């Protein structure tokens, strides 16, 4: 039961305010419990033996000495995990293959990257567990490895899977390769489009793999009873997803695994999959003791998912007046050790903001010897946008047009076809461009060695499955239980929406993240779906509660329920009974709970298909040190269509965060490997994420074009903001010094080399 | 499983005796900001750590003959906060202020920064340029050494078994003298120097450079003391021509490697730039120092 | 070898603990004393999530052995509020939405408190450089810096 689709803005009371988050206090006093903060009596410590090689066949594995060490209670190898069927399950864009997944959890035939897990042990202390790892004997046959995506696609490249035949090519190639999949999207006739162009720009780009960089390493604790029922506390974006994966990987009944979402110390896509979780549960089953596992920072970098590095070529044809008539793109993304890069997203998002009659995107998903790529904020889109938005800047320059005006001239509108088939159904892009165009900084003068660059970005945003239960307490307060881990303020946004729907004060609503056995199935917190889709489940549950409260009022007044309406947090007699009784507040009805029919509680579930996409447009000013290649950021302005800013301060915060991650990606972050395929910067010292002193205050321009598919107009807004920064910076550097950087990161040595080049 | 022993001697003699008599790998623990990281990563497994922070002469800054004596285990933040020291040695102070975060500097010491023997240590070029002398205690008694003679290669020092650097002596400054240190890092903070350059110079009343020392970090196996670079300044008014000669001499002296923090080519170029900029700052400071 | 018996003053209270030599102060706080407000982000001094003060000096508890705490005064996030009364910084972090996931927050607060104790009127640049040792991946630091500056204003007033 959906509520009416649009509330006039003036009627909103609490949505659009920025109160203190409901879960705030424990997070400033140190009492909030994150993944590593749980302990259980009799607990063991689990540790993982990882591959020292980038690529090797496991000749033999001997764990006898480790098992014999006093204090070691369980040792787990791939032989303890059931074999899985080779099949891609689920929608192609996010398909999983359990045959791959179980091999990523514990290596079987081969190790495919440095840091690949091989054996897990559980012991009575961390020290004994560490000692046990040293007693495990592994005989490796070291194989040649490949990391760079272009090298991995070469016909003579070492193969990660000797039998992998590229999907998506008809007829299938006869020869195995590292190319897992080819995809192609087409619209119109690109040959005719390019033939009609006055100018054509073609450029190639590379990006480095970057890590999500959450500050909290992966952590969990599991326990199993002798009847086979297990319980798991874990830092994750989706505890239902963890339950599904672990149950499948360990061949458990889903109902036998109860998963609690701990507070989560950052994720950004990186905690949508499992690493330690199946190991902890399996070790607890095998040992009969609770088992706690945490990753070190080095393990996080070497054994958990960065996003893809890529190699790309973009070709854009334009008329002299700025109308783009043809666009062609080739995207080659590293999947890491197992198939599943976000290249499909890259192919879909790259040209999505634009109305271009003739387009083609071709994508390759390529395996190589590094950790399997995992979602990272708008997965796939920032990579393709770096290439597309940089090329657009060159196009603008070539025809002598302001880059913002070029984009305005080619803006997709409602009804413009998307490359993958459907048409745009939401506005919002042009408004972000207009917001920037009006900003006084966009035309402000620049000094020596300074430059300005702008870029745009698109992200789908997600809908999908969510559940919520709303219960009214006897004093008129409300508990809102959802299954969505709160990774950055979603308790606040769901509480605001529930308060708005119920017509009660924000601080009378207490949101909780219920465990898998306490609320209905809910997909992970990802794709900017929670405030939108889980929010809809909450609002629907509130509306059921309101219907019930109206029925209670009718009972109290002894009138027909049809003659009761809900307004402003009160039941009021209406219709022919209008004015017959004093309105009853939610609190007053709740006080009569027992006498009027017992507990007031309602659940709702959605499988939502109506998310609206997000658009972000940003500009930045930089100063380049011509003698060192250092790039200093002087100003950053980010406009984004957010539908409705439910909690404006957290909306701003999401934009600040996305921009900053984009800046890190653009300037310094990268995985650096030695010649043997070892990651040599697996720590925060040399994996250089932005620090506080690297940045100016980031200015946000919140654009609100409501989403008609949500009662309060909400659109997802946590991801589109990371899409533009890389190209915005490349464009600003070009504007400052006349050199085009096409290879991320644009670190000082690369900038200086570009400056020295003729 | 070998057990790790911890000792916290209260006197230098006791520390030296422990060091000299130790079996197995023995490490001196000052701030621990390098040592604990190496231990946690499993790169070293010492049998004994000797915490020297209970030894008074190693943990105090004192005036001596118009100069300063700085205990080798004094935490960097204490030096940075020492107003008289910072005024006399602004370059050395800024080098020390660049060692890690505020948190790291709350523990890390200059003695540790030196004896960890990283080619990229920030304080070392500044100490060398300043002409700092290291006091060393050992089983055979005390000796003095130039700081540039302590580190012999990455992770290696000239200290004999049982020897420990106890303090640094910085002599009284003549008028019109000042130093400066600049390093290049990709981020504004929290990075290891890609290159570092320290310049310490003295001008006469007319502004002519009468003495200079130039030391470069992260461009060779150890911090370099570059006489040619100093010679480029001496006798000049540290004008553009002299600065250009200094830059060229600094780049010529650099013998860096390619690593994850920078390329050879980049380091050679940028160390010259840093040396020139540091010399400019030192010159302007010296002019302001009566 | 027997464990070390260490006597400290922790958040104003006398506290004794036993630890092995290689246990860091962070290990002791979290695993022995169950004060899990101090977080481990890197265990190498590069993220600041484990920030505490020792005798008033801001340090990374991952870079100090537990045994070194003998006789020292240690302050952790758990000691920052005065009972139910939040410290001004804690209150400002909440009001300014200066935390998203919150994992860096205890370390940020401890570092910010140390800053305001030695510099009650810092500039934005001074706040940014002082907090450079505390990584935050969520906020882009905007609201953290704003919260610290707002707390400084309020603390100067009272």
Short mmCIF file of N, CA and C in Angstrom, two decimals, chain A residues 69 127-128 131 134 298 625-630 668 672 680-681 684-694 748-750 752, chain B residues 1-4 40-41 45 184-192 194 247 259-263 265-266 269-270 273-274 276-277:
data_model
loop_
_atom_site.label_atom_id
_atom_site.label_comp_id
_atom_site.label_asym_id
_atom_site.label_seq_id
_atom_site.Cartn_x
_atom_site.Cartn_y
_atom_site.Cartn_z
N UNK A 69 49.66 -28.27 17.23
CA UNK A 69 50.13 -27.24 18.17
C UNK A 69 49.12 -27.06 19.30
N UNK A 127 48.44 -15.18 19.39
CA UNK A 127 49.83 -15.59 19.26
C UNK A 127 49.92 -17.05 18.78
N UNK A 128 49.10 -17.90 19.38
CA UNK A 128 49.14 -19.32 18.98
C UNK A 128 48.62 -19.46 17.55
N UNK A 131 51.36 -18.52 15.30
CA UNK A 131 52.38 -19.57 15.30
C UNK A 131 51.92 -20.76 14.44
N UNK A 134 52.50 -20.42 10.79
CA UNK A 134 53.89 -20.65 10.37
C UNK A 134 54.21 -22.14 10.21
N UNK A 298 47.07 -4.62 6.27
CA UNK A 298 47.75 -5.24 5.12
C UNK A 298 46.85 -6.27 4.46
N UNK A 625 52.19 23.20 -9.35
CA UNK A 625 53.57 23.65 -9.12
C UNK A 625 54.39 23.18 -10.32
N UNK A 626 54.84 24.11 -11.17
CA UNK A 626 55.48 23.69 -12.42
C UNK A 626 56.82 23.01 -12.21
N UNK A 627 57.38 23.13 -11.01
CA UNK A 627 58.69 22.53 -10.76
C UNK A 627 58.61 21.17 -10.07
N UNK A 628 57.47 20.85 -9.50
CA UNK A 628 57.35 19.55 -8.82
C UNK A 628 56.19 18.72 -9.35
N UNK A 629 55.28 19.33 -10.06
CA UNK A 629 54.09 18.61 -10.54
C UNK A 629 53.02 18.45 -9.48
N UNK A 630 53.20 19.07 -8.34
CA UNK A 630 52.18 18.96 -7.28
C UNK A 630 50.94 19.76 -7.67
N UNK A 668 46.45 10.52 -6.19
CA UNK A 668 47.52 9.74 -5.56
C UNK A 668 47.24 8.27 -5.31
N UNK A 672 50.34 -0.39 -6.17
CA UNK A 672 51.66 -0.46 -6.80
C UNK A 672 52.22 -1.86 -6.61
N UNK A 680 53.17 -3.50 -3.10
CA UNK A 680 54.21 -2.95 -2.24
C UNK A 680 53.78 -1.68 -1.50
N UNK A 681 52.51 -1.35 -1.60
CA UNK A 681 52.03 -0.20 -0.80
C UNK A 681 50.76 -0.56 -0.04
N UNK A 684 48.39 2.47 4.89
CA UNK A 684 47.93 3.85 4.72
C UNK A 684 49.08 4.83 4.53
N UNK A 685 50.33 4.39 4.78
CA UNK A 685 51.45 5.31 4.57
C UNK A 685 51.67 5.55 3.08
N UNK A 686 51.65 4.48 2.31
CA UNK A 686 51.97 4.60 0.89
C UNK A 686 50.78 4.41 -0.03
N UNK A 687 49.63 4.02 0.52
CA UNK A 687 48.38 4.10 -0.25
C UNK A 687 47.77 5.43 0.19
N UNK A 688 47.98 6.44 -0.62
CA UNK A 688 47.83 7.81 -0.12
C UNK A 688 46.43 8.36 -0.28
N UNK A 689 45.60 8.12 0.72
CA UNK A 689 44.27 8.71 0.74
C UNK A 689 44.38 10.15 1.22
N UNK A 690 43.46 11.01 0.79
CA UNK A 690 43.56 12.42 1.19
C UNK A 690 43.52 12.59 2.71
N UNK A 691 44.40 13.44 3.22
CA UNK A 691 44.36 13.81 4.63
C UNK A 691 43.74 15.20 4.74
N UNK A 692 43.41 15.56 5.97
CA UNK A 692 42.64 16.78 6.22
C UNK A 692 43.30 18.02 5.61
N UNK A 693 44.64 18.07 5.69
CA UNK A 693 45.33 19.27 5.22
C UNK A 693 45.48 19.32 3.70
N UNK A 694 45.04 18.28 3.00
CA UNK A 694 45.12 18.29 1.53
C UNK A 694 43.96 19.04 0.89
N UNK A 748 52.40 13.59 -8.73
CA UNK A 748 53.37 14.63 -9.13
C UNK A 748 54.38 14.17 -10.19
N UNK A 749 54.95 12.96 -10.09
CA UNK A 749 55.91 12.59 -11.15
C UNK A 749 55.27 12.57 -12.54
N UNK A 750 54.00 12.12 -12.60
CA UNK A 750 53.35 12.08 -13.92
C UNK A 750 53.04 13.49 -14.43
N UNK A 752 54.70 16.20 -13.64
CA UNK A 752 55.97 16.83 -14.02
C UNK A 752 56.46 16.28 -15.35
N UNK B 1 57.94 -20.96 20.82
CA UNK B 1 57.69 -19.51 20.76
C UNK B 1 58.67 -18.79 21.67
N UNK B 2 59.45 -17.89 21.08
CA UNK B 2 60.41 -17.16 21.89
C UNK B 2 59.70 -16.00 22.59
N UNK B 3 60.09 -15.77 23.83
CA UNK B 3 59.49 -14.68 24.59
C UNK B 3 60.30 -13.42 24.41
N UNK B 4 59.61 -12.32 24.28
CA UNK B 4 60.26 -11.03 24.12
C UNK B 4 60.48 -10.40 25.49
N UNK B 40 55.43 -5.53 14.47
CA UNK B 40 54.05 -5.95 14.16
C UNK B 40 53.99 -6.59 12.78
N UNK B 41 54.77 -6.05 11.86
CA UNK B 41 54.76 -6.59 10.49
C UNK B 41 55.56 -7.88 10.38
N UNK B 45 62.17 -9.82 14.75
CA UNK B 45 61.69 -10.49 15.96
C UNK B 45 62.75 -10.38 17.04
N UNK B 184 59.74 17.06 -0.38
CA UNK B 184 58.59 16.91 -1.25
C UNK B 184 57.86 15.62 -0.91
N UNK B 185 56.53 15.75 -0.74
CA UNK B 185 55.68 14.58 -0.57
C UNK B 185 54.42 14.80 -1.40
N UNK B 186 53.81 13.71 -1.88
CA UNK B 186 52.59 13.88 -2.69
C UNK B 186 51.44 14.48 -1.89
N UNK B 187 51.32 14.10 -0.62
CA UNK B 187 50.30 14.69 0.22
C UNK B 187 50.95 15.79 1.04
N UNK B 188 50.12 16.61 1.68
CA UNK B 188 50.68 17.69 2.50
C UNK B 188 51.27 17.18 3.81
N UNK B 189 50.82 15.99 4.24
CA UNK B 189 51.26 15.44 5.52
C UNK B 189 51.25 13.91 5.41
N UNK B 190 51.82 13.26 6.40
CA UNK B 190 51.70 11.81 6.58
C UNK B 190 52.48 10.98 5.55
N UNK B 191 53.32 11.60 4.75
CA UNK B 191 54.09 10.84 3.77
C UNK B 191 55.56 10.80 4.16
N UNK B 192 56.25 9.82 3.56
CA UNK B 192 57.70 9.76 3.66
C UNK B 192 58.27 10.65 2.55
N UNK B 194 59.88 12.12 -0.52
CA UNK B 194 60.35 11.63 -1.83
C UNK B 194 61.77 12.17 -2.04
N UNK B 247 71.21 24.51 -7.24
CA UNK B 247 70.22 23.56 -7.74
C UNK B 247 70.90 22.50 -8.61
N UNK B 259 61.60 3.87 -6.75
CA UNK B 259 60.82 3.02 -5.85
C UNK B 259 59.38 3.50 -5.84
N UNK B 260 58.60 2.93 -4.93
CA UNK B 260 57.17 3.25 -4.93
C UNK B 260 56.90 4.70 -4.59
N UNK B 261 57.88 5.38 -4.05
CA UNK B 261 57.65 6.76 -3.64
C UNK B 261 58.11 7.77 -4.67
N UNK B 262 58.85 7.34 -5.66
CA UNK B 262 59.30 8.29 -6.67
C UNK B 262 60.27 7.66 -7.64
N UNK B 263 60.37 8.28 -8.81
CA UNK B 263 61.32 7.76 -9.79
C UNK B 263 62.65 8.48 -9.61
N UNK B 265 64.48 9.83 -11.97
CA UNK B 265 64.48 11.07 -12.74
C UNK B 265 63.77 12.19 -11.96
N UNK B 266 62.64 11.83 -11.37
CA UNK B 266 61.86 12.82 -10.63
C UNK B 266 62.65 13.33 -9.43
N UNK B 269 65.52 15.77 -10.32
CA UNK B 269 65.02 17.11 -10.66
C UNK B 269 64.53 17.85 -9.40
N UNK B 270 63.70 17.16 -8.63
CA UNK B 270 62.99 17.87 -7.55
C UNK B 270 63.90 18.15 -6.35
N UNK B 273 65.25 21.49 -6.92
CA UNK B 273 64.23 22.51 -6.67
C UNK B 273 64.08 22.75 -5.17
N UNK B 274 64.02 21.66 -4.41
CA UNK B 274 63.84 21.80 -2.95
C UNK B 274 65.06 22.50 -2.33
N UNK B 276 67.10 24.61 -3.76
CA UNK B 276 67.05 26.04 -4.11
C UNK B 276 66.03 26.78 -3.25
N UNK B 277 64.86 26.19 -3.11
CA UNK B 277 63.82 26.87 -2.32
C UNK B 277 64.22 26.96 -0.84
#
